[in-house]
Amino acid sequence: FNRSLDGVLDELNSKNLADGGPIDEMEYSGDEADNNHLPGAKRRDDGSRKSRVEVLTMQVAFSSTGREWATVSNEGLHVYSLDDDMIFDPILLTEAVTPGAVQSNLRSGQYGTALVMSLHLNEFALIRQVIEDTPYGSIPHVVRSVGPEHLERLLQCVSKCMADSPHVEFYVQWCLELLQTHGMHMEKHRGSFMRAFRAMHKSVQTRHDELKSVSDNNRYTLDFMEDQTKLLLSAD
């Protein structure tokens, strides 16, 4: 970042802050400047002034995780993050990463490559198609092909898909494989994955409650039918 801009400090010390900004950079008022010329004054105004370039900010936005924020100003786009170890993906986006290439990899059975490419494109409908077209037995192999830079996004997509999908066991298997394969990495960086963990827990808990209610109702219905059958047999 540009340290010559107004308000940019290497280390912010709250003890030196006032309503008008840092105390060290506050200019003396006209009365104080006049008092410096009085007899006995220890400080004198030599007329020197120091000013910094001010930046006009048009918009500020914060990420949902609270770990990044961005602003648009007359100096350009500024993105600030609490994460120092940003992971660089050398094949982030190229001309070969297209929805057509994703469909081609799906047809050829390369589900891991198709999933990574769809995560690069960050299109939810395409990611969901790849996830649901992946065979149940291939889920462990596909999960191992996903790098740490895509884990948080994949967890969010799986949680969102599970919320309205009838394939409960299929998505529970995805969650289980993700936790078993990448659990150690996510445990070390739990702050970055906390939002995804909450979304996954909410989806799993919601589907569990729905299935429990259906199972309980069916059990009571079966018990009633069994009792009625016994009564009919005893009457005969």
PDB file of N, CA, C and O in Angstrom, residues 93-137:
ATOM      1  N   LEU A  93      -7.548 -18.998 -14.386  1.00  0.00           N
ATOM      2  CA  LEU A  93      -8.472 -18.854 -15.512  1.00  0.00           C
ATOM      3  C   LEU A  93      -7.673 -18.728 -16.798  1.00  0.00           C
ATOM      4  O   LEU A  93      -6.814 -17.851 -16.913  1.00  0.00           O
ATOM      5  N   THR A  94      -7.946 -19.593 -17.727  1.00  0.00           N
ATOM      6  CA  THR A  94      -7.318 -19.530 -19.039  1.00  0.00           C
ATOM      7  C   THR A  94      -8.399 -19.681 -20.096  1.00  0.00           C
ATOM      8  O   THR A  94      -9.574 -19.889 -19.788  1.00  0.00           O
ATOM      9  N   GLU A  95      -7.983 -19.579 -21.346  1.00  0.00           N
ATOM     10  CA  GLU A  95      -8.949 -19.738 -22.430  1.00  0.00           C
ATOM     11  C   GLU A  95      -9.504 -21.150 -22.501  1.00  0.00           C
ATOM     12  O   GLU A  95     -10.579 -21.373 -23.065  1.00  0.00           O
ATOM     13  N   ALA A  96      -8.778 -22.113 -21.904  1.00  0.00           N
ATOM     14  CA  ALA A  96      -9.236 -23.506 -21.944  1.00  0.00           C
ATOM     15  C   ALA A  96     -10.282 -23.808 -20.875  1.00  0.00           C
ATOM     16  O   ALA A  96     -10.964 -24.832 -20.953  1.00  0.00           O
ATOM     17  N   VAL A  97     -10.402 -22.937 -19.874  1.00  0.00           N
ATOM     18  CA  VAL A  97     -11.368 -23.156 -18.796  1.00  0.00           C
ATOM     19  C   VAL A  97     -12.690 -22.534 -19.214  1.00  0.00           C
ATOM     20  O   VAL A  97     -12.919 -21.336 -19.045  1.00  0.00           O
ATOM     21  N   THR A  98     -13.562 -23.345 -19.762  1.00  0.00           N
ATOM     22  CA  THR A  98     -14.861 -22.882 -20.254  1.00  0.00           C
ATOM     23  C   THR A  98     -15.931 -23.891 -19.836  1.00  0.00           C
ATOM     24  O   THR A  98     -15.620 -25.044 -19.508  1.00  0.00           O
ATOM     25  N   PRO A  99     -17.203 -23.487 -19.834  1.00  0.00           N
ATOM     26  CA  PRO A  99     -18.271 -24.464 -19.555  1.00  0.00           C
ATOM     27  C   PRO A  99     -18.259 -25.645 -20.511  1.00  0.00           C
ATOM     28  O   PRO A  99     -18.567 -26.774 -20.113  1.00  0.00           O
ATOM     29  N   GLY A 100     -17.895 -25.393 -21.776  1.00  0.00           N
ATOM     30  CA  GLY A 100     -17.816 -26.499 -22.730  1.00  0.00           C
ATOM     31  C   GLY A 100     -16.740 -27.509 -22.357  1.00  0.00           C
ATOM     32  O   GLY A 100     -16.930 -28.720 -22.507  1.00  0.00           O
ATOM     33  N   ALA A 101     -15.614 -27.004 -21.842  1.00  0.00           N
ATOM     34  CA  ALA A 101     -14.542 -27.906 -21.411  1.00  0.00           C
ATOM     35  C   ALA A 101     -14.972 -28.717 -20.194  1.00  0.00           C
ATOM     36  O   ALA A 101     -14.599 -29.892 -20.056  1.00  0.00           O
ATOM     37  N   VAL A 102     -15.757 -28.113 -19.320  1.00  0.00           N
ATOM     38  CA  VAL A 102     -16.272 -28.844 -18.163  1.00  0.00           C
ATOM     39  C   VAL A 102     -17.178 -29.984 -18.615  1.00  0.00           C
ATOM     40  O   VAL A 102     -17.072 -31.124 -18.119  1.00  0.00           O
ATOM     41  N   GLN A 103     -18.082 -29.696 -19.567  1.00  0.00           N
ATOM     42  CA  GLN A 103     -18.978 -30.742 -20.072  1.00  0.00           C
ATOM     43  C   GLN A 103     -18.189 -31.849 -20.762  1.00  0.00           C
ATOM     44  O   GLN A 103     -18.522 -33.045 -20.630  1.00  0.00           O
ATOM     45  N   SER A 104     -17.133 -31.477 -21.478  1.00  0.00           N
ATOM     46  CA  SER A 104     -16.321 -32.476 -22.162  1.00  0.00           C
ATOM     47  C   SER A 104     -15.624 -33.399 -21.175  1.00  0.00           C
ATOM     48  O   SER A 104     -15.573 -34.621 -21.380  1.00  0.00           O
ATOM     49  N   ASN A 105     -15.098 -32.841 -20.096  1.00  0.00           N
ATOM     50  CA  ASN A 105     -14.450 -33.670 -19.073  1.00  0.00           C
ATOM     51  C   ASN A 105     -15.459 -34.570 -18.361  1.00  0.00           C
ATOM     52  O   ASN A 105     -15.123 -35.697 -17.980  1.00  0.00           O
ATOM     53  N   LEU A 106     -16.682 -34.084 -18.173  1.00  0.00           N
ATOM     54  CA  LEU A 106     -17.713 -34.923 -17.567  1.00  0.00           C
ATOM     55  C   LEU A 106     -18.027 -36.126 -18.455  1.00  0.00           C
ATOM     56  O   LEU A 106     -18.160 -37.254 -17.967  1.00  0.00           O
ATOM     57  N   ARG A 107     -18.152 -35.886 -19.747  1.00  0.00           N
ATOM     58  CA  ARG A 107     -18.486 -36.983 -20.664  1.00  0.00           C
ATOM     59  C   ARG A 107     -17.366 -38.012 -20.740  1.00  0.00           C
ATOM     60  O   ARG A 107     -17.621 -39.213 -20.915  1.00  0.00           O
ATOM     61  N   SER A 108     -16.115 -37.553 -20.586  1.00  0.00           N
ATOM     62  CA  SER A 108     -14.982 -38.479 -20.653  1.00  0.00           C
ATOM     63  C   SER A 108     -14.663 -39.131 -19.308  1.00  0.00           C
ATOM     64  O   SER A 108     -13.716 -39.909 -19.212  1.00  0.00           O
ATOM     65  N   GLY A 109     -15.422 -38.795 -18.273  1.00  0.00           N
ATOM     66  CA  GLY A 109     -15.218 -39.426 -16.972  1.00  0.00           C
ATOM     67  C   GLY A 109     -14.152 -38.785 -16.115  1.00  0.00           C
ATOM     68  O   GLY A 109     -13.791 -39.351 -15.067  1.00  0.00           O
ATOM     69  N   GLN A 110     -13.643 -37.626 -16.489  1.00  0.00           N
ATOM     70  CA  GLN A 110     -12.630 -36.927 -15.688  1.00  0.00           C
ATOM     71  C   GLN A 110     -13.346 -35.972 -14.730  1.00  0.00           C
ATOM     72  O   GLN A 110     -13.343 -34.753 -14.899  1.00  0.00           O
ATOM     73  N   TYR A 111     -13.935 -36.534 -13.701  1.00  0.00           N
ATOM     74  CA  TYR A 111     -14.796 -35.766 -12.805  1.00  0.00           C
ATOM     75  C   TYR A 111     -13.997 -34.790 -11.937  1.00  0.00           C
ATOM     76  O   TYR A 111     -14.471 -33.691 -11.643  1.00  0.00           O
ATOM     77  N   GLY A 112     -12.795 -35.185 -11.524  1.00  0.00           N
ATOM     78  CA  GLY A 112     -11.973 -34.295 -10.713  1.00  0.00           C
ATOM     79  C   GLY A 112     -11.579 -33.037 -11.466  1.00  0.00           C
ATOM     80  O   GLY A 112     -11.681 -31.921 -10.942  1.00  0.00           O
ATOM     81  N   THR A 113     -11.131 -33.200 -12.704  1.00  0.00           N
ATOM     82  CA  THR A 113     -10.765 -32.040 -13.526  1.00  0.00           C
ATOM     83  C   THR A 113     -11.977 -31.167 -13.806  1.00  0.00           C
ATOM     84  O   THR A 113     -11.891 -29.939 -13.768  1.00  0.00           O
ATOM     85  N   ALA A 114     -13.113 -31.796 -14.077  1.00  0.00           N
ATOM     86  CA  ALA A 114     -14.335 -31.026 -14.336  1.00  0.00           C
ATOM     87  C   ALA A 114     -14.746 -30.222 -13.109  1.00  0.00           C
ATOM     88  O   ALA A 114     -15.174 -29.057 -13.226  1.00  0.00           O
ATOM     89  N   LEU A 115     -14.605 -30.799 -11.916  1.00  0.00           N
ATOM     90  CA  LEU A 115     -14.989 -30.074 -10.698  1.00  0.00           C
ATOM     91  C   LEU A 115     -14.073 -28.890 -10.450  1.00  0.00           C
ATOM     92  O   LEU A 115     -14.537 -27.791 -10.118  1.00  0.00           O
ATOM     93  N   VAL A 116     -12.770 -29.078 -10.622  1.00  0.00           N
ATOM     94  CA  VAL A 116     -11.820 -27.977 -10.399  1.00  0.00           C
ATOM     95  C   VAL A 116     -12.071 -26.848 -11.391  1.00  0.00           C
ATOM     96  O   VAL A 116     -12.054 -25.663 -11.031  1.00  0.00           O
ATOM     97  N   MET A 117     -12.334 -27.189 -12.643  1.00  0.00           N
ATOM     98  CA  MET A 117     -12.598 -26.163 -13.651  1.00  0.00           C
ATOM     99  C   MET A 117     -13.890 -25.421 -13.346  1.00  0.00           C
ATOM    100  O   MET A 117     -13.971 -24.197 -13.515  1.00  0.00           O
ATOM    101  N   SER A 118     -14.911 -26.129 -12.899  1.00  0.00           N
ATOM    102  CA  SER A 118     -16.169 -25.458 -12.561  1.00  0.00           C
ATOM    103  C   SER A 118     -15.994 -24.546 -11.353  1.00  0.00           C
ATOM    104  O   SER A 118     -16.624 -23.481 -11.281  1.00  0.00           O
ATOM    105  N   LEU A 119     -15.139 -24.944 -10.414  1.00  0.00           N
ATOM    106  CA  LEU A 119     -14.859 -24.071  -9.268  1.00  0.00           C
ATOM    107  C   LEU A 119     -14.099 -22.828  -9.705  1.00  0.00           C
ATOM    108  O   LEU A 119     -14.266 -21.747  -9.131  1.00  0.00           O
ATOM    109  N   HIS A 120     -13.236 -22.964 -10.702  1.00  0.00           N
ATOM    110  CA  HIS A 120     -12.557 -21.793 -11.259  1.00  0.00           C
ATOM    111  C   HIS A 120     -13.564 -20.815 -11.847  1.00  0.00           C
ATOM    112  O   HIS A 120     -13.460 -19.602 -11.637  1.00  0.00           O
ATOM    113  N   LEU A 121     -14.543 -21.334 -12.583  1.00  0.00           N
ATOM    114  CA  LEU A 121     -15.546 -20.475 -13.206  1.00  0.00           C
ATOM    115  C   LEU A 121     -16.520 -19.903 -12.175  1.00  0.00           C
ATOM    116  O   LEU A 121     -17.140 -18.866 -12.419  1.00  0.00           O
ATOM    117  N   ASN A 122     -16.684 -20.607 -11.044  1.00  0.00           N
ATOM    118  CA  ASN A 122     -17.505 -20.122  -9.926  1.00  0.00           C
ATOM    119  C   ASN A 122     -18.961 -19.906 -10.350  1.00  0.00           C
ATOM    120  O   ASN A 122     -19.607 -18.947  -9.940  1.00  0.00           O
ATOM    121  N   GLU A 123     -19.479 -20.835 -11.157  1.00  0.00           N
ATOM    122  CA  GLU A 123     -20.885 -20.813 -11.543  1.00  0.00           C
ATOM    123  C   GLU A 123     -21.604 -21.930 -10.776  1.00  0.00           C
ATOM    124  O   GLU A 123     -21.310 -23.112 -10.978  1.00  0.00           O
ATOM    125  N   PHE A 124     -22.540 -21.551  -9.938  1.00  0.00           N
ATOM    126  CA  PHE A 124     -23.164 -22.527  -9.042  1.00  0.00           C
ATOM    127  C   PHE A 124     -23.867 -23.634  -9.813  1.00  0.00           C
ATOM    128  O   PHE A 124     -23.759 -24.819  -9.458  1.00  0.00           O
ATOM    129  N   ALA A 125     -24.604 -23.288 -10.853  1.00  0.00           N
ATOM    130  CA  ALA A 125     -25.325 -24.304 -11.620  1.00  0.00           C
ATOM    131  C   ALA A 125     -24.366 -25.321 -12.226  1.00  0.00           C
ATOM    132  O   ALA A 125     -24.642 -26.532 -12.247  1.00  0.00           O
ATOM    133  N   LEU A 126     -23.223 -24.849 -12.702  1.00  0.00           N
ATOM    134  CA  LEU A 126     -22.239 -25.750 -13.308  1.00  0.00           C
ATOM    135  C   LEU A 126     -21.584 -26.627 -12.246  1.00  0.00           C
ATOM    136  O   LEU A 126     -21.368 -27.831 -12.459  1.00  0.00           O
ATOM    137  N   ILE A 127     -21.266 -26.045 -11.091  1.00  0.00           N
ATOM    138  CA  ILE A 127     -20.668 -26.829  -9.999  1.00  0.00           C
ATOM    139  C   ILE A 127     -21.636 -27.905  -9.536  1.00  0.00           C
ATOM    140  O   ILE A 127     -21.252 -29.058  -9.289  1.00  0.00           O
ATOM    141  N   ARG A 128     -22.909 -27.549  -9.420  1.00  0.00           N
ATOM    142  CA  ARG A 128     -23.908 -28.526  -8.974  1.00  0.00           C
ATOM    143  C   ARG A 128     -24.047 -29.658  -9.974  1.00  0.00           C
ATOM    144  O   ARG A 128     -24.197 -30.835  -9.583  1.00  0.00           O
ATOM    145  N   GLN A 129     -24.000 -29.353 -11.249  1.00  0.00           N
ATOM    146  CA  GLN A 129     -24.103 -30.399 -12.259  1.00  0.00           C
ATOM    147  C   GLN A 129     -22.949 -31.385 -12.153  1.00  0.00           C
ATOM    148  O   GLN A 129     -23.143 -32.603 -12.232  1.00  0.00           O
ATOM    149  N   VAL A 130     -21.733 -30.849 -11.953  1.00  0.00           N
ATOM    150  CA  VAL A 130     -20.564 -31.721 -11.838  1.00  0.00           C
ATOM    151  C   VAL A 130     -20.683 -32.602 -10.594  1.00  0.00           C
ATOM    152  O   VAL A 130     -20.390 -33.808 -10.631  1.00  0.00           O
ATOM    153  N   ILE A 131     -21.103 -32.009  -9.487  1.00  0.00           N
ATOM    154  CA  ILE A 131     -21.231 -32.774  -8.241  1.00  0.00           C
ATOM    155  C   ILE A 131     -22.243 -33.901  -8.397  1.00  0.00           C
ATOM    156  O   ILE A 131     -21.988 -35.048  -8.002  1.00  0.00           O
ATOM    157  N   GLU A 132     -23.400 -33.603  -8.992  1.00  0.00           N
ATOM    158  CA  GLU A 132     -24.459 -34.605  -9.095  1.00  0.00           C
ATOM    159  C   GLU A 132     -24.191 -35.628 -10.192  1.00  0.00           C
ATOM    160  O   GLU A 132     -24.740 -36.736 -10.136  1.00  0.00           O
ATOM    161  N   ASP A 133     -23.359 -35.281 -11.181  1.00  0.00           N
ATOM    162  CA  ASP A 133     -23.011 -36.252 -12.219  1.00  0.00           C
ATOM    163  C   ASP A 133     -21.865 -37.165 -11.792  1.00  0.00           C
ATOM    164  O   ASP A 133     -21.564 -38.143 -12.491  1.00  0.00           O
ATOM    165  N   THR A 134     -21.204 -36.854 -10.692  1.00  0.00           N
ATOM    166  CA  THR A 134     -20.115 -37.694 -10.200  1.00  0.00           C
ATOM    167  C   THR A 134     -20.687 -38.973  -9.590  1.00  0.00           C
ATOM    168  O   THR A 134     -21.557 -38.904  -8.724  1.00  0.00           O
ATOM    169  N   PRO A 135     -20.245 -40.136 -10.014  1.00  0.00           N
ATOM    170  CA  PRO A 135     -20.756 -41.391  -9.434  1.00  0.00           C
ATOM    171  C   PRO A 135     -20.451 -41.478  -7.944  1.00  0.00           C
ATOM    172  O   PRO A 135     -19.459 -40.935  -7.457  1.00  0.00           O
ATOM    173  N   TYR A 136     -21.312 -42.195  -7.232  1.00  0.00           N
ATOM    174  CA  TYR A 136     -21.164 -42.325  -5.776  1.00  0.00           C
ATOM    175  C   TYR A 136     -19.807 -42.922  -5.410  1.00  0.00           C
ATOM    176  O   TYR A 136     -19.147 -42.469  -4.472  1.00  0.00           O
ATOM    177  N   GLY A 137     -19.359 -43.922  -6.153  1.00  0.00           N
ATOM    178  CA  GLY A 137     -18.082 -44.565  -5.845  1.00  0.00           C
ATOM    179  C   GLY A 137     -16.867 -43.723  -6.177  1.00  0.00           C
ATOM    180  O   GLY A 137     -15.760 -44.016  -5.701  1.00  0.00           O
TER     181      GLY A 137
END
